[in-house]
Amino acid sequence: MSNELDFIPLEGSNERSDSEEIENSKEKIIKNVFVEESELKTSLKRKWEEANSCPICLSPWSSTGEHQIASLKCGHLFGYSCIIKWLRAKTTKDSRCPCCNAHAIVRNVRKIYACNIKVEDNSQYESIKKEKNELNEYCENLEKNKAHYQIYTRIANGQLITHKNLITDYKQQLKKLKKKNSNNDKYQFNSTFIIDNNLKSSRILAYDPLEKALYASKSINPHNFGIVKIDIQTNKVGEYYQLHEKMIKDIHCNPHNGNILSCSIDKTLQIFSNKTRDMDICIPLDYACWSCCWSTYNENQIFAGLSNNLILMYDIRNLSTYCTKLNGDSNKPIHSLIYINNLNNGNSSEKISSGILGASLDSIFYHDQETIDDNNNTSYYYNTATLPHIKYYNLEKYEMEERKKNPFGYEGESTTMTDILQDEKRHRQLNKGKRLTTSGIMMTEDQLKDLKKIYDERIAADRLKKMGYEPKSSMGIRYEMQID
């Protein structure tokens, strides 16, 4: 038998071994399935037993009796007798739940009357339900945002259409303007002058018709403000001249001599000479100056608009005080001033309207020249001891008036000729008794102030002569009140 088995062909033995392996694998698979099913059943049974058993004694609880199912405040289930023993074994402060370690006492134990308790695991269902609700809320928010964006797109489309229409209208108007300005006689944009790279540096611009130049304000630093000259003929920017310590509010050029009048919020009003290229006059003010202008009625008069809504007129021949003070009918600063002159009635030479026109932040006002003259508070009384007699200004007129007063008693030496030296001698003798003869008297403080004032006026008169003005003959002369 054994010999026969030795002569079995190899192919048959291989087929048999393969079939055996297949059958063995089938048996192993079936065994594994049965093992898994048994393990699943045992695990389910274990879970069921754990769910229906007391976590303290691990024995199933009952629906009645001492081991009846009971619960604590936290919701965990135990056998009644087991949890009572557990809680009584410790003090009331140290008694805790065996599952969650929450504080519990005997009074918190509640019996539960139920025949059979079965717990279903729905945690996955609750999580899915929560995700569904969140997705629904997200979709609702998306729908709301979609509706809002649709409204915004409609509004934006409407605005886009209106802007496109405006652009087309502006293009048509630009074409019309280009056609109108195609002639060479019309004004055209010529050149650009770069004064400073800082956009806030240059704010004020003034034109000088004599030199055909522009003057623009410029600031180098927060405490250095001045002007720059721009030559229109050569298209060049000139040197910088410092005028004020704070921002310049207004600049005006004198049409007669080209001098520059400037004002600033540093409470000063200055005149810059166009000949000497230096500051000649500086007038201190009590308030910040917002505007200024020259008077075309009288070239020696200047106006200053202040921040307290007042207009002050100064005469540059006598800068001891202002000549006229006018109100601007408001409480806001006066930002613009201009003098209106030479408005005649037809061919007549009589001026029917001359005055100062100004504007504040909320009103426009006008004061004519008569009002300016009426408010003039300057009155001078000359000292006859230091000034020539009035007759020397017009001798013939003075002699005629004296003859009319006393035709037979006039003590003139000749009707055609007057002895000036003898007349001066006579007046010296008359005024000799009026003078003070005491020599040892010290000067008072008021007298010293008067002398200082006379000295300053003489310096101002010299400056005016350099600038091309003709100063008053009273500058540098001592004044006194006239006594009746």
Coordinates of C-alpha atoms in Angstrom, one line a residue:
M1 CA 0.0 0.0 0.0
S2 CA 2.8 2.2 0.8
N3 CA 4.5 1.4 -2.4
E4 CA 1.5 2.4 -4.4
L5 CA 1.3 5.7 -2.7
D6 CA 4.9 6.3 -3.6
F7 CA 4.1 6.1 -7.3
I8 CA 1.2 8.7 -7.2
P9 CA 1.8 11.4 -9.9
L10 CA 2.8 14.8 -8.7
E11 CA -0.1 16.7 -10.4
G12 CA -2.8 14.8 -8.5
S13 CA -1.1 15.4 -5.2
N14 CA -1.0 19.2 -5.9
E15 CA -4.7 19.3 -6.7
R16 CA -5.5 17.5 -3.5
S17 CA -3.4 19.8 -1.4
D18 CA -5.0 22.9 -2.9
S19 CA -8.5 21.6 -2.1
E20 CA -7.5 20.8 1.4
E21 CA -6.1 24.3 1.8
I22 CA -9.4 25.8 0.5
E23 CA -11.4 23.7 2.9
N24 CA -9.2 24.6 5.8
S25 CA -9.5 28.3 5.0
K26 CA -13.3 28.0 4.8
E27 CA -13.4 26.3 8.2
K28 CA -11.1 29.0 9.6
I29 CA -13.4 31.8 8.2
I30 CA -16.5 30.1 9.6
K31 CA -14.8 29.8 13.0
N32 CA -13.7 33.4 12.9
V33 CA -17.3 34.5 12.1
F34 CA -18.7 32.4 14.9
V35 CA -16.0 33.8 17.3
E36 CA -16.8 37.4 16.3
E37 CA -20.5 36.8 16.7
S38 CA -20.0 35.2 20.1
E39 CA -17.6 38.0 21.1
L40 CA -20.1 40.6 19.9
K41 CA -22.9 38.9 21.8
T42 CA -20.8 38.7 24.9
S43 CA -19.7 42.4 24.6
L44 CA -23.4 43.4 24.1
K45 CA -24.4 41.3 27.0
R46 CA -21.6 42.7 29.1
K47 CA -22.7 46.3 28.2
W48 CA -26.3 45.4 29.0
E49 CA -25.3 43.9 32.3
E50 CA -23.2 47.0 33.0
A51 CA -26.0 49.2 32.1
N52 CA -28.4 47.3 34.3
S53 CA -26.0 46.8 37.2
C54 CA -25.0 48.8 40.2
P55 CA -21.5 50.5 39.6
I56 CA -20.7 50.0 43.4
C57 CA -21.4 46.2 43.8
L58 CA -21.5 45.3 40.1
S59 CA -24.7 43.3 40.7
P60 CA -27.9 44.0 38.8
W61 CA -30.4 46.2 40.6
S62 CA -34.0 45.3 41.2
S63 CA -37.3 47.1 40.8
T64 CA -38.2 46.5 44.4
G65 CA -36.4 45.5 47.7
E66 CA -33.3 46.8 49.3
H67 CA -31.3 46.9 46.1
Q68 CA -34.0 48.9 44.2
I69 CA -32.7 51.3 41.6
A70 CA -32.1 54.8 42.9
S71 CA -30.5 58.0 41.6
L72 CA -28.7 61.1 42.9
K73 CA -28.9 64.8 42.0
C74 CA -26.3 64.3 39.3
G75 CA -28.4 61.6 37.5
H76 CA -26.3 58.5 38.0
L77 CA -28.0 55.3 39.0
F78 CA -27.1 52.9 41.8
G79 CA -28.6 50.2 44.1
Y80 CA -30.5 51.9 47.0
S81 CA -28.7 49.9 49.7
C82 CA -25.3 50.4 48.1
I83 CA -25.5 54.2 47.7
I84 CA -26.9 54.6 51.2
K85 CA -23.9 52.7 52.6
W86 CA -21.5 54.6 50.4
L87 CA -22.8 58.0 51.6
R88 CA -23.1 57.1 55.3
A89 CA -19.5 55.8 55.3
K90 CA -18.3 59.4 55.0
T91 CA -19.2 62.8 56.5
T92 CA -21.7 65.1 54.8
K93 CA -18.9 67.4 53.6
D94 CA -16.8 64.5 52.1
S95 CA -19.7 62.5 50.6
R96 CA -19.4 62.4 46.8
C97 CA -20.9 60.6 43.9
P98 CA -18.9 57.5 42.9
C99 CA -19.2 58.3 39.2
C100 CA -18.7 62.0 38.8
N101 CA -17.4 63.0 42.3
A102 CA -20.2 65.6 42.7
H103 CA -21.3 66.5 46.2
A104 CA -24.2 64.3 47.4
I105 CA -25.9 63.5 50.7
V106 CA -28.5 60.9 51.8
R107 CA -31.4 63.2 51.2
N108 CA -30.5 63.4 47.5
V109 CA -31.1 59.7 47.0
R110 CA -34.4 59.1 45.1
K111 CA -35.8 55.7 44.4
I112 CA -36.9 55.0 40.8
Y113 CA -39.9 52.8 40.2
A114 CA -39.5 51.0 36.9
C115 CA -40.0 47.4 35.7
N116 CA -37.2 47.4 33.1
I117 CA -34.6 50.1 32.1
K118 CA -33.0 50.1 28.7
V119 CA -30.6 52.9 27.6
E120 CA -30.3 53.7 23.9
D121 CA -27.1 55.3 22.6
N122 CA -28.3 58.3 20.6
S123 CA -25.2 60.5 20.9
Q124 CA -24.4 60.2 17.2
Y125 CA -28.0 61.1 16.2
E126 CA -27.8 64.2 18.4
S127 CA -24.5 65.3 17.0
I128 CA -25.8 64.8 13.4
K129 CA -29.0 66.7 14.3
K130 CA -26.9 69.6 15.8
E131 CA -24.8 69.8 12.6
K132 CA -28.0 69.8 10.5
N133 CA -29.3 72.8 12.5
E134 CA -26.0 74.6 12.1
L135 CA -26.0 74.0 8.4
N136 CA -29.6 75.2 8.1
E137 CA -28.7 78.5 10.0
Y138 CA -25.7 78.9 7.7
C139 CA -27.8 78.5 4.6
E140 CA -30.4 81.0 5.9
N141 CA -27.6 83.6 6.5
L142 CA -26.3 83.0 3.0
E143 CA -29.8 83.6 1.6
K144 CA -30.1 86.8 3.6
N145 CA -26.6 88.0 2.4
K146 CA -27.5 87.1 -1.1
A147 CA -30.7 89.2 -1.0
H148 CA -28.7 92.2 0.5
Y149 CA -26.0 91.8 -2.2
Q150 CA -28.6 91.7 -4.9
I151 CA -30.0 95.0 -3.6
Y152 CA -26.5 96.5 -3.4
T153 CA -25.7 95.4 -7.0
R154 CA -28.9 97.0 -8.2
I155 CA -28.0 100.3 -6.5
A156 CA -24.4 100.1 -7.7
N157 CA -25.6 99.5 -11.3
G158 CA -27.9 102.5 -11.1
Q159 CA -25.1 104.7 -9.8
L160 CA -22.7 103.3 -12.5
I161 CA -25.2 104.3 -15.2
T162 CA -25.6 107.8 -13.8
H163 CA -21.8 108.2 -13.6
K164 CA -21.3 107.0 -17.1
N165 CA -23.9 109.5 -18.3
L166 CA -22.1 112.3 -16.4
I167 CA -18.8 111.3 -17.9
T168 CA -20.3 111.4 -21.4
D169 CA -21.8 114.8 -20.7
Y170 CA -18.4 116.1 -19.4
K171 CA -16.6 114.8 -22.4
Q172 CA -19.1 116.6 -24.7
Q173 CA -18.6 119.8 -22.7
L174 CA -14.8 119.4 -22.8
K175 CA -15.0 119.0 -26.6
K176 CA -17.1 122.2 -26.8
L177 CA -14.6 124.1 -24.6
K178 CA -11.7 122.9 -26.7
K179 CA -13.4 124.2 -29.8
K180 CA -14.0 127.5 -28.2
N181 CA -10.5 127.8 -26.8
S182 CA -8.9 126.8 -30.1
N183 CA -8.4 130.5 -31.0
N184 CA -5.0 132.0 -30.1
D185 CA -6.6 135.1 -28.6
K186 CA -8.1 133.2 -25.7
Y187 CA -6.3 132.5 -22.4
Q188 CA -4.6 129.1 -22.2
F189 CA -2.7 127.2 -19.7
N190 CA 0.9 128.2 -20.1
S191 CA 3.3 127.0 -17.5
T192 CA 3.7 125.5 -14.0
F193 CA 5.8 126.7 -11.2
I194 CA 7.0 124.4 -8.4
I195 CA 7.4 126.4 -5.3
D196 CA 7.7 123.6 -2.7
N197 CA 7.0 119.8 -2.6
N198 CA 4.8 120.3 0.5
L199 CA 1.3 120.9 -0.6
K200 CA 0.4 123.0 2.5
S201 CA 3.4 125.3 2.1
S202 CA 2.0 127.8 -0.4
R203 CA -1.5 129.2 0.1
I204 CA -1.6 132.9 -0.9
L205 CA -0.9 134.5 -4.3
A206 CA -0.6 138.2 -5.3
Y207 CA 0.1 139.9 -8.7
D208 CA 2.3 142.9 -9.2
P209 CA 1.3 144.7 -12.4
L210 CA 4.4 146.9 -12.4
E211 CA 7.0 144.2 -12.6
K212 CA 4.6 141.6 -14.1
A213 CA 5.4 139.2 -11.3
L214 CA 3.6 136.9 -8.9
Y215 CA 4.3 136.7 -5.2
A216 CA 3.4 133.4 -3.4
S217 CA 3.6 132.6 0.2
K218 CA 5.9 129.8 1.4
S219 CA 7.0 128.2 4.7
I220 CA 10.3 126.6 5.4
N221 CA 9.5 125.4 8.9
P222 CA 6.7 126.0 11.4
H223 CA 8.3 129.2 12.5
N224 CA 9.5 130.7 9.2
F225 CA 7.0 132.1 6.7
G226 CA 7.7 134.3 3.8
I227 CA 7.2 135.0 0.1
V228 CA 8.7 133.9 -3.2
K229 CA 8.8 136.1 -6.3
I230 CA 7.9 134.4 -9.7
D231 CA 8.9 136.3 -12.8
I232 CA 6.2 135.6 -15.4
Q233 CA 8.4 136.9 -18.3
T234 CA 11.3 134.6 -17.6
N235 CA 9.3 131.8 -15.9
K236 CA 11.7 131.7 -13.0
V237 CA 11.2 131.4 -9.3
G238 CA 13.2 134.0 -7.3
E239 CA 14.6 134.1 -3.8
Y240 CA 12.8 133.5 -0.6
Y241 CA 12.2 136.4 1.8
Q242 CA 11.1 135.7 5.4
L243 CA 8.3 138.0 6.7
H244 CA 6.4 136.3 9.6
E245 CA 6.8 133.7 12.3
K246 CA 3.4 132.2 11.8
M247 CA 1.1 131.4 8.8
I248 CA 0.5 134.2 6.3
K249 CA -3.1 134.9 5.7
D250 CA -3.1 137.6 3.0
I251 CA -0.7 139.4 0.5
H252 CA -1.4 142.5 -1.6
C253 CA 0.8 144.5 -3.9
N254 CA 0.7 148.3 -4.1
P255 CA -0.3 149.2 -7.7
H256 CA 1.8 152.5 -7.5
N257 CA 5.2 151.4 -6.2
G258 CA 5.0 147.5 -6.0
N259 CA 5.5 147.3 -2.2
I260 CA 4.0 144.2 -0.6
L261 CA 1.6 144.4 2.3
S262 CA 1.3 141.1 4.2
C263 CA -0.6 140.0 7.4
S264 CA -0.3 136.9 9.6
I265 CA -1.8 135.2 12.6
D266 CA 1.3 136.3 14.5
K267 CA -0.5 139.6 15.1
T268 CA 1.7 141.7 12.8
L269 CA 1.0 143.8 9.6
Q270 CA 4.2 144.3 7.5
I271 CA 5.2 146.2 4.4
F272 CA 8.0 144.7 2.3
S273 CA 9.9 147.2 0.1
N274 CA 10.2 146.1 -3.5
K275 CA 13.3 148.3 -3.9
T276 CA 15.4 147.5 -0.9
R277 CA 14.1 143.9 -0.7
D278 CA 13.7 144.2 3.0
M279 CA 11.0 144.7 5.6
D280 CA 10.4 148.5 6.1
I281 CA 7.4 148.7 8.4
C282 CA 6.1 146.2 11.0
I283 CA 2.8 147.1 12.8
P284 CA 2.0 145.1 15.9
L285 CA -1.7 144.3 16.4
D286 CA -3.7 143.1 19.4
Y287 CA -5.4 140.3 17.5
A288 CA -4.5 137.9 14.7
C289 CA -4.8 139.5 11.2
W290 CA -6.7 137.6 8.6
S291 CA -6.8 140.0 5.6
C292 CA -5.3 143.3 4.4
C293 CA -5.4 145.7 1.4
W294 CA -4.1 149.0 0.1
S295 CA -6.4 152.0 -0.3
T296 CA -6.6 153.2 -3.8
Y297 CA -8.2 156.4 -2.6
N298 CA -5.0 157.3 -0.6
E299 CA -1.8 155.4 -1.2
N300 CA -0.7 156.1 2.3
Q301 CA -3.6 154.3 3.9
I302 CA -3.8 150.5 4.6
F303 CA -6.5 148.3 6.0
A304 CA -6.3 145.3 8.3
G305 CA -9.1 142.7 8.9
L306 CA -8.7 141.1 12.4
S307 CA -10.0 137.9 13.9
N308 CA -12.3 139.8 16.3
N309 CA -14.3 141.2 13.3
L310 CA -12.7 144.6 13.3
I311 CA -11.2 146.7 10.5
L312 CA -8.3 149.0 11.4
M313 CA -7.0 151.7 9.0
Y314 CA -3.4 152.9 9.4
D315 CA -1.6 155.9 7.8
I316 CA 2.0 154.8 7.1
R317 CA 3.1 158.5 7.6
N318 CA 2.2 158.2 11.3
L319 CA 2.1 154.7 12.8
S320 CA 1.7 155.8 16.4
T321 CA -1.9 154.4 16.4
Y322 CA -4.7 153.5 13.9
C323 CA -6.7 156.2 12.3
T324 CA -10.1 154.5 11.9
K325 CA -11.8 151.5 13.5
L326 CA -14.8 149.8 11.7
N327 CA -17.0 146.9 12.6
G328 CA -17.7 143.9 10.3
D329 CA -21.3 143.3 11.5
S330 CA -20.5 139.7 12.7
N331 CA -18.5 137.8 15.3
K332 CA -16.4 135.8 12.8
P333 CA -12.9 136.7 11.5
I334 CA -12.7 139.0 8.4
H335 CA -11.0 136.8 5.8
S336 CA -11.2 139.1 2.7
L337 CA -10.8 142.9 2.1
I338 CA -10.7 145.0 -1.0
Y339 CA -10.9 148.8 -1.6
I340 CA -13.4 149.9 -4.3
N341 CA -12.6 153.2 -6.0
N342 CA -13.1 155.2 -9.2
L343 CA -16.8 154.4 -9.6
N344 CA -17.9 157.6 -11.3
N345 CA -21.3 158.8 -12.3
G346 CA -21.1 158.8 -16.1
N347 CA -18.6 161.3 -17.4
S348 CA -18.6 163.2 -14.1
S349 CA -15.4 163.3 -12.0
E350 CA -17.4 163.1 -8.8
K351 CA -16.9 159.7 -7.0
I352 CA -20.3 158.3 -6.0
S353 CA -19.1 155.1 -4.4
S354 CA -15.7 154.5 -2.8
G355 CA -15.0 152.4 0.2
I356 CA -13.9 149.2 1.7
L357 CA -15.6 145.9 0.9
G358 CA -15.1 142.9 3.2
A359 CA -16.4 139.5 4.0
S360 CA -16.4 137.2 7.1
L361 CA -17.3 133.6 7.4
D362 CA -21.0 134.4 7.6
S363 CA -21.6 138.0 6.2
I364 CA -20.5 140.6 3.6
F365 CA -20.3 144.3 4.5
Y366 CA -19.3 147.6 2.9
H367 CA -18.2 150.9 4.4
D368 CA -18.0 154.0 2.1
Q369 CA -15.2 156.6 2.3
E370 CA -17.5 159.1 4.1
T371 CA -18.0 156.6 7.0
I372 CA -14.2 156.0 7.1
D373 CA -13.5 159.7 7.3
D374 CA -16.2 160.2 10.0
N375 CA -14.7 157.5 12.2
N376 CA -11.2 159.0 11.8
N377 CA -10.0 159.7 15.4
T378 CA -6.7 161.4 14.4
S379 CA -6.3 165.1 15.3
Y380 CA -3.0 166.9 15.6
Y381 CA -2.2 170.2 17.3
Y382 CA 1.1 171.7 16.3
N383 CA 3.5 173.5 18.6
T384 CA 3.9 177.0 17.2
A385 CA 7.2 177.5 18.9
T386 CA 8.8 174.9 16.7
L387 CA 6.9 175.3 13.5
P388 CA 7.0 178.2 11.1
H389 CA 4.3 180.8 11.2
I390 CA 1.2 180.1 9.1
K391 CA 1.9 183.1 7.0
Y392 CA 5.1 181.6 5.6
Y393 CA 3.1 178.9 3.8
N394 CA 1.3 181.5 1.7
L395 CA 2.5 185.1 2.3
E396 CA 0.2 186.9 -0.2
K397 CA -2.9 185.2 1.1
Y398 CA -1.9 186.0 4.7
E399 CA -1.3 189.7 3.9
M400 CA -4.6 190.0 2.0
E401 CA -6.5 188.6 5.0
E402 CA -4.7 190.9 7.4
R403 CA -5.5 194.0 5.3
K404 CA -9.1 193.0 5.2
K405 CA -9.2 192.8 9.0
N406 CA -7.4 196.1 9.6
P407 CA -6.9 198.0 6.4
F408 CA -5.3 201.1 8.2
G409 CA -3.5 199.4 11.1
Y410 CA -1.5 196.8 9.3
E411 CA 2.2 197.3 10.1
G412 CA 3.6 196.0 6.9
E413 CA 6.8 197.5 5.8
S414 CA 5.9 197.2 2.1
T415 CA 2.9 196.1 0.1
T416 CA 5.0 194.1 -2.2
M417 CA 7.9 192.9 -0.1
T418 CA 8.2 191.3 3.4
D419 CA 11.3 191.3 5.6
I420 CA 11.5 187.7 6.7
L421 CA 14.4 188.1 9.1
Q422 CA 12.8 190.9 11.0
D423 CA 9.5 189.1 11.1
E424 CA 11.2 186.0 12.5
K425 CA 12.9 188.2 15.1
R426 CA 9.6 189.7 16.2
H427 CA 8.1 186.2 16.7
R428 CA 11.0 185.0 18.7
Q429 CA 10.6 187.9 21.1
L430 CA 6.9 187.2 21.4
N431 CA 7.5 183.5 22.2
K432 CA 10.5 184.1 24.4
G433 CA 8.3 184.8 27.5
K434 CA 6.4 181.6 27.0
R435 CA 9.5 179.4 27.2
L436 CA 10.7 177.9 30.5
T437 CA 13.6 179.7 32.0
T438 CA 14.5 177.1 34.7
S439 CA 17.4 175.0 33.6
G440 CA 17.9 172.5 36.4
I441 CA 14.5 170.7 36.1
M442 CA 14.7 167.0 35.3
M443 CA 12.5 165.6 32.5
T444 CA 9.4 163.6 33.5
E445 CA 8.5 160.2 32.2
D446 CA 5.9 161.6 29.8
Q447 CA 8.4 164.0 28.3
L448 CA 10.8 161.1 27.8
K449 CA 8.1 159.1 26.1
D450 CA 7.3 162.1 23.8
L451 CA 11.0 162.3 22.8
K452 CA 11.1 158.6 22.1
K453 CA 8.0 158.9 19.9
I454 CA 9.6 161.8 18.0
Y455 CA 12.7 159.7 17.4
D456 CA 10.7 156.8 16.1
E457 CA 8.7 159.0 13.8
R458 CA 11.9 160.5 12.3
I459 CA 13.2 156.9 11.6
A460 CA 9.8 156.0 10.0
A461 CA 10.0 159.2 7.9
D462 CA 13.5 158.2 6.6
R463 CA 12.1 154.7 5.7
L464 CA 9.2 156.2 3.8
K465 CA 11.6 158.4 1.8
K466 CA 13.6 155.3 0.9
M467 CA 10.4 153.5 -0.2
G468 CA 9.4 156.4 -2.5
Y469 CA 6.7 157.9 -0.3
E470 CA 6.5 161.5 0.8
P471 CA 6.1 161.7 4.6
K472 CA 3.9 164.2 6.4
S473 CA 5.6 167.4 7.4
S474 CA 4.4 166.7 11.0
M475 CA 6.5 163.6 11.4
G476 CA 9.3 164.0 13.9
I477 CA 7.6 167.1 15.5
R478 CA 6.4 167.3 19.1
Y479 CA 2.7 167.6 19.5
E480 CA 0.7 169.2 22.3
M481 CA -3.0 169.7 23.0
Q482 CA -4.4 173.0 21.9
I483 CA -5.4 175.2 24.8
D484 CA -8.2 177.8 24.3

